[in-house]
Structures are given as structure tokens and as C-alpha cells.
Coordinates of C-alpha atoms (C1' of nucleotides) in Angstrom, one line a residue:
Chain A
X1 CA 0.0 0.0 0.0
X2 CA 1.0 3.3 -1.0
X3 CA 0.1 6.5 1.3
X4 CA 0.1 10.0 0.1
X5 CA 0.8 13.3 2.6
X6 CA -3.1 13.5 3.5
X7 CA -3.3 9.7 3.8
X8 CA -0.2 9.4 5.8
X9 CA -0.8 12.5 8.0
X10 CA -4.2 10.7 9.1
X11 CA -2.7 7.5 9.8
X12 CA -0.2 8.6 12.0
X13 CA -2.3 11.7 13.3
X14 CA 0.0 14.8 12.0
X15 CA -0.7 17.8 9.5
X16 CA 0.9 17.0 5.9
X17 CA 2.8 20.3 6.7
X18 CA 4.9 18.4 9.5
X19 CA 5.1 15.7 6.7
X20 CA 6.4 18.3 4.4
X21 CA 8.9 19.5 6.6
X22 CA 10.1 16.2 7.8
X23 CA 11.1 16.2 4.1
X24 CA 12.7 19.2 3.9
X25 CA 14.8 18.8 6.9
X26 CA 15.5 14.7 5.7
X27 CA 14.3 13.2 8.2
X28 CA 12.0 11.5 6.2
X29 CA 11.9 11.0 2.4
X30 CA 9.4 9.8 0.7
X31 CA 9.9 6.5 -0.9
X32 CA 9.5 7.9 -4.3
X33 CA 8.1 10.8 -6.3
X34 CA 4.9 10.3 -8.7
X35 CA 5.2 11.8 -12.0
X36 CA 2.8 14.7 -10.9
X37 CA 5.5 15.4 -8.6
X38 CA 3.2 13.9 -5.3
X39 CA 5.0 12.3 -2.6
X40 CA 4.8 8.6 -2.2
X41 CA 5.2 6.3 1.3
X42 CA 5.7 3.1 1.4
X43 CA 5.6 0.6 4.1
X44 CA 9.3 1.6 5.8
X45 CA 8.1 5.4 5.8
X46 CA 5.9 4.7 8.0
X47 CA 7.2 2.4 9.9
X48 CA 10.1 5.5 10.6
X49 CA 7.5 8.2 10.7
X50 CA 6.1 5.9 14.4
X51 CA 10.0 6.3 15.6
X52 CA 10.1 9.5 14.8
X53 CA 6.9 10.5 16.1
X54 CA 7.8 8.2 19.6
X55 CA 11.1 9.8 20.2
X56 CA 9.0 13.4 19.5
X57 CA 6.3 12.5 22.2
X58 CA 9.2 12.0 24.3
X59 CA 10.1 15.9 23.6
X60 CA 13.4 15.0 21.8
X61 CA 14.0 17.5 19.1
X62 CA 13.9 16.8 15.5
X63 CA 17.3 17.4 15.0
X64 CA 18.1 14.5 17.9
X65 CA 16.0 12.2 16.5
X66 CA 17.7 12.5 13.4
X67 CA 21.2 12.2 14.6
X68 CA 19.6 9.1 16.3
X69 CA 18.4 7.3 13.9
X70 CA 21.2 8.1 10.9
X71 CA 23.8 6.7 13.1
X72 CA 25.1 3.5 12.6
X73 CA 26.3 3.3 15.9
X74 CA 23.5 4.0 17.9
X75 CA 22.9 3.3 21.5
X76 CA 19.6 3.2 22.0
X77 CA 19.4 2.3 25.1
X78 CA 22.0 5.0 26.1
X79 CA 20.1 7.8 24.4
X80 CA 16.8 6.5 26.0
X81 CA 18.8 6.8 29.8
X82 CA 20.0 9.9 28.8
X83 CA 17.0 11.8 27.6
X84 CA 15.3 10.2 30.9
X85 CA 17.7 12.3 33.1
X86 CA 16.7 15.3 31.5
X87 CA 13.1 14.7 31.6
X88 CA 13.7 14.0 35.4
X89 CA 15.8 17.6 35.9
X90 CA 12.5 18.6 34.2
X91 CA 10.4 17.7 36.9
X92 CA 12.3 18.5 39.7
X93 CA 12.5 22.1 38.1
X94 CA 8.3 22.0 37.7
X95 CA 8.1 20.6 41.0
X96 CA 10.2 23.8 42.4
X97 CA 8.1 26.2 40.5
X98 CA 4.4 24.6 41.5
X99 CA 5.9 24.4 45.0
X100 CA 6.9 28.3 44.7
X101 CA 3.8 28.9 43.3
X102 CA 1.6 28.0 46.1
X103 CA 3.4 29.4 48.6
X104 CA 2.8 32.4 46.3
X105 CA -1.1 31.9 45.9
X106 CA -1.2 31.1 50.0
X107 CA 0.4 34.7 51.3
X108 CA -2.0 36.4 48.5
X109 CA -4.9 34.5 49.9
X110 CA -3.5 34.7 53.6
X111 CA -3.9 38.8 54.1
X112 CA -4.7 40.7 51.4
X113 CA -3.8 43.5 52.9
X114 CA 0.2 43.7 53.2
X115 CA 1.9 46.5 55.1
X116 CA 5.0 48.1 53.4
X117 CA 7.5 45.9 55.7
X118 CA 5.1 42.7 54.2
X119 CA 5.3 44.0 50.7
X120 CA 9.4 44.4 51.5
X121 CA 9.5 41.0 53.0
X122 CA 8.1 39.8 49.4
X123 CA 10.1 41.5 48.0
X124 CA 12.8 39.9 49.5
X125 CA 11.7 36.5 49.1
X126 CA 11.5 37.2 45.2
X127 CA 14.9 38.4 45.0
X128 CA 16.2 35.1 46.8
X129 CA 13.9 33.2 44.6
X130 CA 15.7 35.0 41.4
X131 CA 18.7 34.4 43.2
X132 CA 18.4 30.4 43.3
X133 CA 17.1 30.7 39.7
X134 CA 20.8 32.1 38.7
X135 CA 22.6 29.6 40.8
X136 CA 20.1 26.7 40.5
X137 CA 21.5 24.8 37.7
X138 CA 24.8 24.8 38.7
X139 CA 24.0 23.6 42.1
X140 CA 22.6 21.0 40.2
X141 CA 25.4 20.0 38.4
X142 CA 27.7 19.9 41.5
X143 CA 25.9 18.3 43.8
X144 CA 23.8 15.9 41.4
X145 CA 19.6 15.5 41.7
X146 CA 19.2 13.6 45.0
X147 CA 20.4 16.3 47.0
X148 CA 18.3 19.1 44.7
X149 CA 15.1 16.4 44.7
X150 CA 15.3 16.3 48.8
X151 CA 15.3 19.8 49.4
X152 CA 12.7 20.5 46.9
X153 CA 10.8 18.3 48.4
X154 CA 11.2 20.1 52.0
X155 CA 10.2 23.3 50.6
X156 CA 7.2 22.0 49.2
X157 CA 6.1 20.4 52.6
X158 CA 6.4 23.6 54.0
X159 CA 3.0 25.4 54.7
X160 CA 1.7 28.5 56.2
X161 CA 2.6 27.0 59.7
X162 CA 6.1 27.6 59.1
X163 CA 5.5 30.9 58.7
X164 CA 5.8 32.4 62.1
X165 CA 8.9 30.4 62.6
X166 CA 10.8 32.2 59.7
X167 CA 9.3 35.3 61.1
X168 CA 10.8 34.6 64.6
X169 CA 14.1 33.6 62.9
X170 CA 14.0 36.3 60.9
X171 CA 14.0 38.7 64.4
X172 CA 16.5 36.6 66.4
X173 CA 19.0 37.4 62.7
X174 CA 17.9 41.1 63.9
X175 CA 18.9 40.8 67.4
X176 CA 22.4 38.9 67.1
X177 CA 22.8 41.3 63.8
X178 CA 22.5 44.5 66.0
X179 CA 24.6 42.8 69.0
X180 CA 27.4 41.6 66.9
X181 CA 27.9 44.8 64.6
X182 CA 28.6 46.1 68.0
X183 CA 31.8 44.0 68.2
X184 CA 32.9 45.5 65.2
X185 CA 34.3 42.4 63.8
X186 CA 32.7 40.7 61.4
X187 CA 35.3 37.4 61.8
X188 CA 33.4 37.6 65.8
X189 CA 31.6 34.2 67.3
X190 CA 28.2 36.5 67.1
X191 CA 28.8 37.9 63.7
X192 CA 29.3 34.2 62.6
X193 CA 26.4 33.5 64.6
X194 CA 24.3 36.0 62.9
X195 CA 25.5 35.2 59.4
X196 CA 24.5 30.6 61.1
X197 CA 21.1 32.6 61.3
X198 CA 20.8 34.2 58.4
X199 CA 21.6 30.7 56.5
X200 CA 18.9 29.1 58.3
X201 CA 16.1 31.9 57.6
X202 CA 17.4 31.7 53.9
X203 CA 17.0 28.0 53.9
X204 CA 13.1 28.5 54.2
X205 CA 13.0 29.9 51.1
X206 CA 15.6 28.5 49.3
X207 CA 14.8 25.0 47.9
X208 CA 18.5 24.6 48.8
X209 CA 21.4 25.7 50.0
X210 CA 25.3 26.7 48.6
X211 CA 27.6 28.8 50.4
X212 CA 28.5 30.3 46.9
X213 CA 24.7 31.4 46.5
X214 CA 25.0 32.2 49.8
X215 CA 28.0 34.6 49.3
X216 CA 26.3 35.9 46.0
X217 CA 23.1 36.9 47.8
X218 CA 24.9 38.7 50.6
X219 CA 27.3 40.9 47.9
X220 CA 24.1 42.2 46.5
X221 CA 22.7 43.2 49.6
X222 CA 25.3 45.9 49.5
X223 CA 25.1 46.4 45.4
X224 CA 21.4 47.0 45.5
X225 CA 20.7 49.7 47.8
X226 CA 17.1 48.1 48.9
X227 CA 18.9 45.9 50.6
X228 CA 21.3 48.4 52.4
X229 CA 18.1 50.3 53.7
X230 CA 16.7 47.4 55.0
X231 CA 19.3 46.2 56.6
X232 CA 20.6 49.4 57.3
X233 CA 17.2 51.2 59.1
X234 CA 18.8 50.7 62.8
X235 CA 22.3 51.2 62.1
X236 CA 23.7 52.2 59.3
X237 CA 26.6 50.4 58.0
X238 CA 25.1 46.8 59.1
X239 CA 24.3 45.7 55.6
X240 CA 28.0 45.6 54.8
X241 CA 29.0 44.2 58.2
X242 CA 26.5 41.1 57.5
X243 CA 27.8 40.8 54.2
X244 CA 31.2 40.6 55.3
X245 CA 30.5 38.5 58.0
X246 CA 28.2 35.8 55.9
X247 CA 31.5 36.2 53.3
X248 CA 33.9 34.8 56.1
X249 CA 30.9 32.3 57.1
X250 CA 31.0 30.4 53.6
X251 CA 34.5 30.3 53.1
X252 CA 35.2 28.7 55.8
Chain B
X1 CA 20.1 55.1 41.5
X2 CA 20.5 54.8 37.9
X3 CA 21.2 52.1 36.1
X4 CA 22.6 51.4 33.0
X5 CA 21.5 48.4 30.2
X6 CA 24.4 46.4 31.9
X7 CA 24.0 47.7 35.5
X8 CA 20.1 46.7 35.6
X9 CA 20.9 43.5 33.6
X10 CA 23.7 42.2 35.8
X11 CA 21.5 43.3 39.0
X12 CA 18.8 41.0 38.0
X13 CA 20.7 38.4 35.7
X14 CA 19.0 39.0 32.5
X15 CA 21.2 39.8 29.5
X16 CA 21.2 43.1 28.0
X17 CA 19.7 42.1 25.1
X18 CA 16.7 40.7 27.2
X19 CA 16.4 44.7 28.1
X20 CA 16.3 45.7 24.6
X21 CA 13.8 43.7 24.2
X22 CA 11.9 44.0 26.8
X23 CA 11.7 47.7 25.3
X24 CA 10.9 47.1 22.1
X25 CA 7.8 45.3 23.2
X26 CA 6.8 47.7 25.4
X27 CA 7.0 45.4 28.6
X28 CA 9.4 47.5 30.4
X29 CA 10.4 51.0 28.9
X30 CA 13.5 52.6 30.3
X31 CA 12.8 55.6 32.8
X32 CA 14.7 57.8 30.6
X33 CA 16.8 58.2 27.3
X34 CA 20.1 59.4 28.2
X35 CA 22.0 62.5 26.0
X36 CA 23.8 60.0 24.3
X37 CA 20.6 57.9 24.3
X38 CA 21.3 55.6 26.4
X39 CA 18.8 53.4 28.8
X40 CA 18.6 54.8 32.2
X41 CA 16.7 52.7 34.5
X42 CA 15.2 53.6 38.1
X43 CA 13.7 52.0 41.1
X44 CA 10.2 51.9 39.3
X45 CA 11.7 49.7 36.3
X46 CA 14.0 47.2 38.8
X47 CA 10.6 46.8 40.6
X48 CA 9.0 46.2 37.5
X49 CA 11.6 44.1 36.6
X50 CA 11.5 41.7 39.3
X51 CA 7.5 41.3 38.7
X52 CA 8.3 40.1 35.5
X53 CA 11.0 37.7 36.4
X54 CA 8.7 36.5 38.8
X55 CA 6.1 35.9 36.2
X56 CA 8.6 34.5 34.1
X57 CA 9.8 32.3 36.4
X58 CA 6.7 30.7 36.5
X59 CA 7.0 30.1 32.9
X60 CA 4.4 32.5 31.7
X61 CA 4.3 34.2 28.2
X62 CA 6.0 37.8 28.2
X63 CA 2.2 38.6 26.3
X64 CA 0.7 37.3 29.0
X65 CA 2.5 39.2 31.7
X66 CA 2.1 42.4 29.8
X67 CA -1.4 41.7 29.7
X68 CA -1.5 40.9 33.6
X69 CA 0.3 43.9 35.0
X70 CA -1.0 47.2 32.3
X71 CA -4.6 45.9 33.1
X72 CA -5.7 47.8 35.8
X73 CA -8.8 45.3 37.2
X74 CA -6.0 42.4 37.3
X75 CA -7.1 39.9 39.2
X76 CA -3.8 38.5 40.6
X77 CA -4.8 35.9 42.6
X78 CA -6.9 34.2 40.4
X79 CA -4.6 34.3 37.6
X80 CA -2.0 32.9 39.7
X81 CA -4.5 30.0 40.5
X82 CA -5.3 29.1 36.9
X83 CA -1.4 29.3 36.4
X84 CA -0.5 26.9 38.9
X85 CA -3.3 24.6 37.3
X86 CA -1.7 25.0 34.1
X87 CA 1.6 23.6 35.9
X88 CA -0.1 21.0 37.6
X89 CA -1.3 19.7 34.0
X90 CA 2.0 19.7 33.1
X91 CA 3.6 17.6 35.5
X92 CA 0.9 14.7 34.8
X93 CA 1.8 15.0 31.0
X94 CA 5.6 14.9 32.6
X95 CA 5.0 12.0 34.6
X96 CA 3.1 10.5 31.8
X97 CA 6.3 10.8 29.5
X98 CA 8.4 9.6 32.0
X99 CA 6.3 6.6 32.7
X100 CA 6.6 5.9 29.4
X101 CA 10.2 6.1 28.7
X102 CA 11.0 4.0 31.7
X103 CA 8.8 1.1 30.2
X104 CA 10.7 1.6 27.1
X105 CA 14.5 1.4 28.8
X106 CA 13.2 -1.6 30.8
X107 CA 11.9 -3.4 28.0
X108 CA 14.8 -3.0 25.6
X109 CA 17.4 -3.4 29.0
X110 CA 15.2 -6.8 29.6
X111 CA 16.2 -8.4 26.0
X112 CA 18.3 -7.2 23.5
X113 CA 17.3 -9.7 21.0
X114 CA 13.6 -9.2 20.4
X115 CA 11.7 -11.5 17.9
X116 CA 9.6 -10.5 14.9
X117 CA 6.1 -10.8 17.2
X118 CA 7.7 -9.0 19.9
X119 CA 8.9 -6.0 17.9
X120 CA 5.4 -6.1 16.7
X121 CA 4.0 -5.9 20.3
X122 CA 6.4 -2.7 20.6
X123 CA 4.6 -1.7 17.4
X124 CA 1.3 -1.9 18.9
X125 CA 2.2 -0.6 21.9
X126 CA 3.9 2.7 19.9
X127 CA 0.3 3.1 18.3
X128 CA -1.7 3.2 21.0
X129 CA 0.7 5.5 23.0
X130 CA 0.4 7.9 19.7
X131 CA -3.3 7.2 20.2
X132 CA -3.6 8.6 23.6
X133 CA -1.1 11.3 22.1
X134 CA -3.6 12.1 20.0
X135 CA -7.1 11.8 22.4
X136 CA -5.3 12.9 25.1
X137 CA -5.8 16.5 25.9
X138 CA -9.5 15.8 24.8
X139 CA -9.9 13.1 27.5
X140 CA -8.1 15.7 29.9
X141 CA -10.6 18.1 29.3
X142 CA -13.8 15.8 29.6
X143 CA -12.8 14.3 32.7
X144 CA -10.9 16.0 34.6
X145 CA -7.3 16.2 35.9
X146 CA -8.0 14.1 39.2
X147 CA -8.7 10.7 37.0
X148 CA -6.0 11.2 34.6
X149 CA -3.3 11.8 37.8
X150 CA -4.3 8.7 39.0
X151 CA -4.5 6.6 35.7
X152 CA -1.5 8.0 35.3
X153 CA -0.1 7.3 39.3
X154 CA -1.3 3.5 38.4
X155 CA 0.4 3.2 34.9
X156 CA 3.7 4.7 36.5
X157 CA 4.0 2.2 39.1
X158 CA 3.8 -0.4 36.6
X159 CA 6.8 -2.6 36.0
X160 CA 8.3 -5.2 34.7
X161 CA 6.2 -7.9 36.2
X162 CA 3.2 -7.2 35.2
X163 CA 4.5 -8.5 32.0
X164 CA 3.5 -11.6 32.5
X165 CA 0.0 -10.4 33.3
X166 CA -0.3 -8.5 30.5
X167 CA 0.8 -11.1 28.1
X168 CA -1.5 -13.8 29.4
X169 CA -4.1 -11.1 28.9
X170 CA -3.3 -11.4 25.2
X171 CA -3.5 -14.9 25.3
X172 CA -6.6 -14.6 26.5
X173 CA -7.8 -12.4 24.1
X174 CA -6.7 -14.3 21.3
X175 CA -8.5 -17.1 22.9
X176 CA -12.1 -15.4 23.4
X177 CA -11.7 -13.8 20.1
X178 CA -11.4 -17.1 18.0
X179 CA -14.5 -18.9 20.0
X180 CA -16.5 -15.4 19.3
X181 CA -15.6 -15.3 15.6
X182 CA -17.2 -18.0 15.1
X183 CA -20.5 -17.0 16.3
X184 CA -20.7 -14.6 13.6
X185 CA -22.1 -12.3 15.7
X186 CA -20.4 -9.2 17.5
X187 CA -23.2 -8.2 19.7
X188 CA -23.0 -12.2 21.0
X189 CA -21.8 -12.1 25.1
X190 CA -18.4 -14.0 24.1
X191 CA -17.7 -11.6 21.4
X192 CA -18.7 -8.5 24.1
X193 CA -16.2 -10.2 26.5
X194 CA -13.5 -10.6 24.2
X195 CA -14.3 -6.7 23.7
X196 CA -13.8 -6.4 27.8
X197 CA -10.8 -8.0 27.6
X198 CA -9.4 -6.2 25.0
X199 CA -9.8 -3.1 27.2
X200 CA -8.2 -4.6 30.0
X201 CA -5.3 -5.3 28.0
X202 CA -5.3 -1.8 26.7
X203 CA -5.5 -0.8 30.0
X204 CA -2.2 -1.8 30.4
X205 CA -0.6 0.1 27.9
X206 CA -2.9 3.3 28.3
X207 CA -2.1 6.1 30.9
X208 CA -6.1 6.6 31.0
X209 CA -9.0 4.8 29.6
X210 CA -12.0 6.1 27.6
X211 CA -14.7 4.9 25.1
X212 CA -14.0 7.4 22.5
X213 CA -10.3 6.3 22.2
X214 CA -11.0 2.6 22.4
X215 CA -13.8 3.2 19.2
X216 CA -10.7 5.1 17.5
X217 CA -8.6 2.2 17.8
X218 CA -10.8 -0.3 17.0
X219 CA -11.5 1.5 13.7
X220 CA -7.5 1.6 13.1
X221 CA -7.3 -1.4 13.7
X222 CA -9.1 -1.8 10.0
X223 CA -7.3 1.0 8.6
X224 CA -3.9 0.0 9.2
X225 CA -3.4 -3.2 7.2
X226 CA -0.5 -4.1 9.8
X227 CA -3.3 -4.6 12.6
X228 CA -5.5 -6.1 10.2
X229 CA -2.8 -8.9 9.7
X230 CA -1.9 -9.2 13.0
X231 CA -5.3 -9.9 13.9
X232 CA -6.4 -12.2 10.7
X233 CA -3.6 -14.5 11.0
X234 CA -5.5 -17.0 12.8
X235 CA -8.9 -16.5 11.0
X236 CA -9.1 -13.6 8.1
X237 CA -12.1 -11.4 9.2
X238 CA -11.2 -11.2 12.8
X239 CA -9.6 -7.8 12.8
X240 CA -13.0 -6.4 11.3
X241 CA -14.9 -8.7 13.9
X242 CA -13.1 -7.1 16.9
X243 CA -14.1 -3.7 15.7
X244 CA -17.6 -4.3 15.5
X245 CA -17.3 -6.1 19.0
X246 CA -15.8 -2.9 20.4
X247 CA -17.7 -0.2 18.8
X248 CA -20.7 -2.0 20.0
X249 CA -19.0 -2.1 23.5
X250 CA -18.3 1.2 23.6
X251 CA -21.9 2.6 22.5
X252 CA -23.2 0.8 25.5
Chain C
dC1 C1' 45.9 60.3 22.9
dT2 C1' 44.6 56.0 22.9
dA3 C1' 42.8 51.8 24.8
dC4 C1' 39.0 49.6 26.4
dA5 C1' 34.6 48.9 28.1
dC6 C1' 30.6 50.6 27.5
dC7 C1' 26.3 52.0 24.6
dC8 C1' 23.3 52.2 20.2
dT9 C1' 20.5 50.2 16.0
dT10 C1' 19.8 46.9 12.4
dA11 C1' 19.1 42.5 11.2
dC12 C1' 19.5 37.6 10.6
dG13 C1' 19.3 32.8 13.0
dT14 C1' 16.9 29.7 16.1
dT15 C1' 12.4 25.4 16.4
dA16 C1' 8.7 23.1 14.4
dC17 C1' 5.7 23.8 12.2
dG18 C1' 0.7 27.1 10.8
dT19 C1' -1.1 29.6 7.4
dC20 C1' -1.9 31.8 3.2
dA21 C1' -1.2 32.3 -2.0
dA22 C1' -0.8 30.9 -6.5
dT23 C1' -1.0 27.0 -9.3
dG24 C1' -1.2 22.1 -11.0
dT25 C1' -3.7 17.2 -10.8
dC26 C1' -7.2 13.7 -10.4
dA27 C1' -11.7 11.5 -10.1
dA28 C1' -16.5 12.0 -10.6
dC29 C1' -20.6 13.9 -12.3
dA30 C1' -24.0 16.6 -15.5
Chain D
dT1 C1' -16.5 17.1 -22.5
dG2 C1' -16.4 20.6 -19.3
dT3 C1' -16.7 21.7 -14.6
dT4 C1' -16.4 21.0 -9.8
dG5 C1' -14.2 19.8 -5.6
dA6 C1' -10.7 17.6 -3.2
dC7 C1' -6.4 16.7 -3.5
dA8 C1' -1.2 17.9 -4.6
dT9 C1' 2.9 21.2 -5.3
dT10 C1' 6.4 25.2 -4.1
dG11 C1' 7.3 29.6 -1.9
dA12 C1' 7.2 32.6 1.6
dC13 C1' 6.0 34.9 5.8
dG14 C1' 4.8 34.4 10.9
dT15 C1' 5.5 32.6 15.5
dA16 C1' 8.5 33.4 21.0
dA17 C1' 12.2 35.1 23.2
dC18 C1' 15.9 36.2 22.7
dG19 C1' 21.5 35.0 20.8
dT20 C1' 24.8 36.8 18.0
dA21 C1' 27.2 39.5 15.1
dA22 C1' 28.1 43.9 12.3
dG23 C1' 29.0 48.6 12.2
dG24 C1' 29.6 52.6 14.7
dG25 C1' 29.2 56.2 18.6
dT26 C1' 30.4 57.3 23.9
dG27 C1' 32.9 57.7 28.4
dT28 C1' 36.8 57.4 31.2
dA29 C1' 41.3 55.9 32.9
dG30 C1' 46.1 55.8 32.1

DNA sequence: CTACACCCTTACGTTACGTCAATGTCAACA
DNA sequence: TGTTGACATTGACGTAACGTAAGGGTGTAG
């Protein structure tokens, strides 16, 4: 049996323009062309049109599946293993994002009235959010999924409830912050206390945790002058002197 | 503060050209054109800024997150709802894929050597994947996202035993089919039951289940002249026979 | 004065097709 | 036999969100 485009693209469920194209790109030729110049499939056409189209439901890209299925020397299986590990980054990713956005969707439903500190503290929580988007992948590469997967999985169990604890944490930073920039020295056992508590406030928002994110996140709370205000409201200078101190904290 | 193209981009981690863009679309428009005009950027636009990344994040359109923040009755909340259904849908379709590709590795791990019949089982099994490909989203929308995410939970849990199961399911079919072809009739209780089975056995194969899809097959199953030999091999006629069965099974 | 690091606009490339437009082919029917 | 309607062809532009030059002006530090 011979199939033309139409006939073809029913069969196997796709418009005769994606037939077209697979054409034009070679990644499927027709088995031969009729004298009015009308592509004809044979039986091996459409056997590779149901790879191609598996390997596409998969999400592999065209270009992929072609390299895939030219090669001689093609590990299957290999490919198959690899393009699982993506799909998996995939969901951790989607499972970081649905996880963000409900926490998202339960402030906004939670007071929808926010003072200017509230607004500030969302603020804030956006920035570190942005923040572990920048560093996210390569966390990922250096420390693998497992790590990545459990964390995620610990902010997403977090609720509402565990909001009055990050608030509490968030005054004890304020407390130890105040004390130890009265020491002066950033290298000091409360400074390095302060910048232990300011890891473990961040580590309620943060699906997870690197001392070179860390670091990153406390250099721009000097760059961007939000920050400094914040920080800086009871005394000035004390953005700097957490940074410092939370730059000593992750290098050692 | 003022920031520059490069400032603003390296504050927030965008590129440059990201900026430009954002411009040229109208998304965010600089504060001011320099003397030299240049992009100068104030607190307004970082804000701005961060909403977007926010939105962005979450893997919304840039259209759609113009449209969100210039219309002035913007209904956050609810749009943040609907997004994070959006996401949810997309980690069943996720799961579903990954489901999928993990039969495949374990199947093509399990033997190397497959024989002609059992690369036609993979055949079938490609189809009907491309059929719920295609009936898919429709079924989604009928029924529902709860009953897909747990046809979906089921068909992901599914391993290599149930091999076995699934395979004397065929058998059985095969069996009930024969005895029901020859009553001529595909309204007759044996022929209906064959019918059941062959849903059962589908139901194997199928992230979710539903009447419409199992008619679609059946009529394939006609089309394609590969189905039609699989099934006629024993008795020419049958693969017509289990049609009838099943679009009379799934009119009840 | 000259590097050098910025800035600008313009414009093409990317992916996997969708969607016309203009035109040719085939089978059936009056 | 002419016409109609459903098919086929190529060509070309559009999509989303930028990346990546090319070609040229600006600002400042040594």
C-alpha cells in the first residue's frame, strides 16, 4: 500500500505540513516521487515516521532524533537513559516552580492587605527566589539531583505554619545582627552567629542551599541599595557588616 | 540610583539584550533616554523588573504578563490559580512521558534480541501510546485532571512484572476472540467479552481509559493493514470482527 | 591620545511547524 | 467534455524570546 501526505498524516495523526517539513529537513523522504511530482510512502516510511513520532512524544528535538536514527552506531538504550535524566531535571525544576507557586497563591490568599514591611518582605523572598534561579543549575550539576530532589521536596512540605517560625528567625538574625555589629568584627563568634542565622532563615526559602549562593546573595545586599536600607534602618553600615560577615561564614 | 543596560541586567541576571527587548515590546520602557541615548533605568523599572522575572519564572508568556500587570482590574490571585493549574497539568503530561520512557529502557534493557512478534508488540504498543497522544488532551478536558493523575499514578507504578500479566491477557484475548468469531455475531456475550478484555489489555498500555479512544482504535485497527494482519492471521475477518465487538462495547 | 569597556540600531538565526497564496492534478458527475 | 471539488505542489512569511554578530558612537582611565 502506497500513502500520500493526506493519507499518511491521518494515519499517523499529523498535519501534511509536519510531513512536508520532515522532508525538507531529511528526516523523512518519501519513498518515491509520482510523476505529478506527489510524494509517495511506502511501508518503511511509516514504519520510521512511528520512531520519529515516539522519540518526538518523548520531547526529543527533531534534529536529535535525526542524529539518532542516521547513526550507525547508535545506543539506543543509552540515548533513552540519557533523555530520561533530562526529563527528570524537568520535573524537579516543575516541582520547584508549582511548589513556589503555592506558597505564592497562600500569602496572596492569607492577608490581602500587606503592610510596606510585608510588601518588602516579598520582595525579598523574590529576590532570593531570582537568586536560586541564577545559581540553581549549577547547584545541580555539583551536587547531582538527589540532594536538589530532597530539598525541593522540603520546601514543598512547607506550609503557612512555618511561617511564624521564619518570622521569629528572621527577628532573632535582627537581634544577634544589632549585638554583633557592636563587636565591630565581622570574623566575631556573634557575627558568625548572625551570618548561622541568616543561613537558616534563607533556607526557608531556598529549595537549597550553597555557600556560593550564599555569598552571592549577601554581595548584592550591599550592590542593591534596597537591601542596604533594610538592613541598614537601625544602624547604618550593618548591611556591609553582614555581608562581610556571611563572606567569612562560607569560606570557611 | 541609575542604572545602566548592563547595571540593571547584571543586577537582576538577565542579559542586556533581554532589556532591549523588553523595550521594544513595550514590557518595560527605560525611565529615561540618556543625552547619548542611552537606557537609564530607576527603582520603578528594577521593581518592575522583578515582577516580570517573577512571572517569568513561573513560565508565563511575556504577552501574558504584559497583559497581567498594564490591566488595571488584574485579578492577581486568580490568575495565579489558573497558572498553577496549568503547571499541575503539566507535571501529569511529565509523569506520563516519564512513565513511558521507563517502560521503554526496561523493555529494551530486559532483552536485546527481540523476535519478529515482539517487535510487533512494541509496534502496537507505539500506536496506542500515539493514540492517547492524539485523544489525550481531549480526554483531559472531559474528565478531569484528578482521574488522569491517578490513571497515570497507576500506569507509573507499573513494572516489569506485570509483564506476565499482560501477556497472558493477550493470550486470553486471542483465545475469546477465535470462539467469538465463530458465532458470527459481534453483539453475542463472548464476542462482548473478548471486547472487555481487550480493554483490559489496553488498559495496560494506556495512561487513562475512555470509550471514544478505544472506538478510535478499534477502527484503526481496519485501517492499518498491519493490525488487520496481526489480527487475521488465525482467521481472516477477525480484525473487522473485533471492531464491530468494540464499537458496540463502547456505544453501551 | 589611545585603549577599552561601554552604549546604540539593524538584522539575521533559532524550532517546528501554521497559514496563506498561486498554481497544477485527479476523479467524478452533468 | 467541461466543470467542480478535493487533492497535490512550491514559496514565503509568521511565531517566541531572545542570541549573536556587524558597524559605529560614547565615556573614562592611564
Amino acid at each position: 500500500m502506497e500513502y500520500t501526505v493526506q493519507k499518511l498524516s491521518r494515519l499517523a495523526g499529523v498535519s501534511s505540513r509536519t510531513l512536508r517539513y520532515y522532508d525538507e529537513i531529511g528526516i523523512l523522504k518519501p519513498a518515491r516521487i509520482n510523476s505529478s511530482g506527489y510524494r509517495m510512502y511506502g511501508q518503511a516510511e511509516v514504519d520510521r515516521l512511528q520512531q520519529i513520532l515516539f522519540y518526538r512524544q518523548l520531547e526529543v528535538s527533531l534534529d536529535h532524533i535525526k542524529s539518532l536514527m542516521t547513526s550507525s552506531s547508535y545506543d539506543g538504550a543509552r540515548a533513552l537513559r540519557e533523555h530520561h535524566e533530562k526529563l527528570i531535571v524537568r520535573r524537579v525544576q516543575l516541582d520547584s516552580l508549582i511548589a513556589n507557586l503555592e506558597k505564592t497563591i497562600a500569602a496572596t490568599e492569607g492577608k490581602l492587605t500587606m503592610t510596606n514591611a510585608e510588601k518588602f518582605e516579598g520582595f525579598k523572598q523574590r529576590m532570593v527566589d531570582d537568586n536560586e534561579r541564577k545559581y540553581g543549575e549549577e547547584i545541580r550539576e555539583k551536587y547531582g539531583n538527589d540532594r536538589v530532589d530532597k530539598s525541593n521536596q522540603k520546601v514543598k512540605n512547607m506550609t503557612q505554619e512555618d511561617h511564624e517560625s521564619v518570622t521569629k528567625l528572621a527577628d532573632q538574625l535582627e537581634i544577634a545582627l544589632s549585638e554583633a555589629f557592636l563587636t565591630g568584627d565581622p570574623a566575631s563568634k556573634l557575627a558568625q552567629q548572625a551570618a548561622d542565622l541568616h543561613k537558616q532563615w534563607l533556607s526557608y526559602y531556598w529549595s537549597d542551599y550553597s555557600k556560593e549562593a550564599h555569598a552571592g546573595l549577601a554581595r548584592m545586599y550591599v550592590e542593591d541599595e534596597r537591601f542596604t536600607a533594610y538592613y541598614d534602618k537601625v544602624q547604618p553600615g550593618t548591611a556591609a557588616f553582614l555581608r562581610d560577615a556571611i563572606l567569612i561564614y562560607t569560606k570557611e
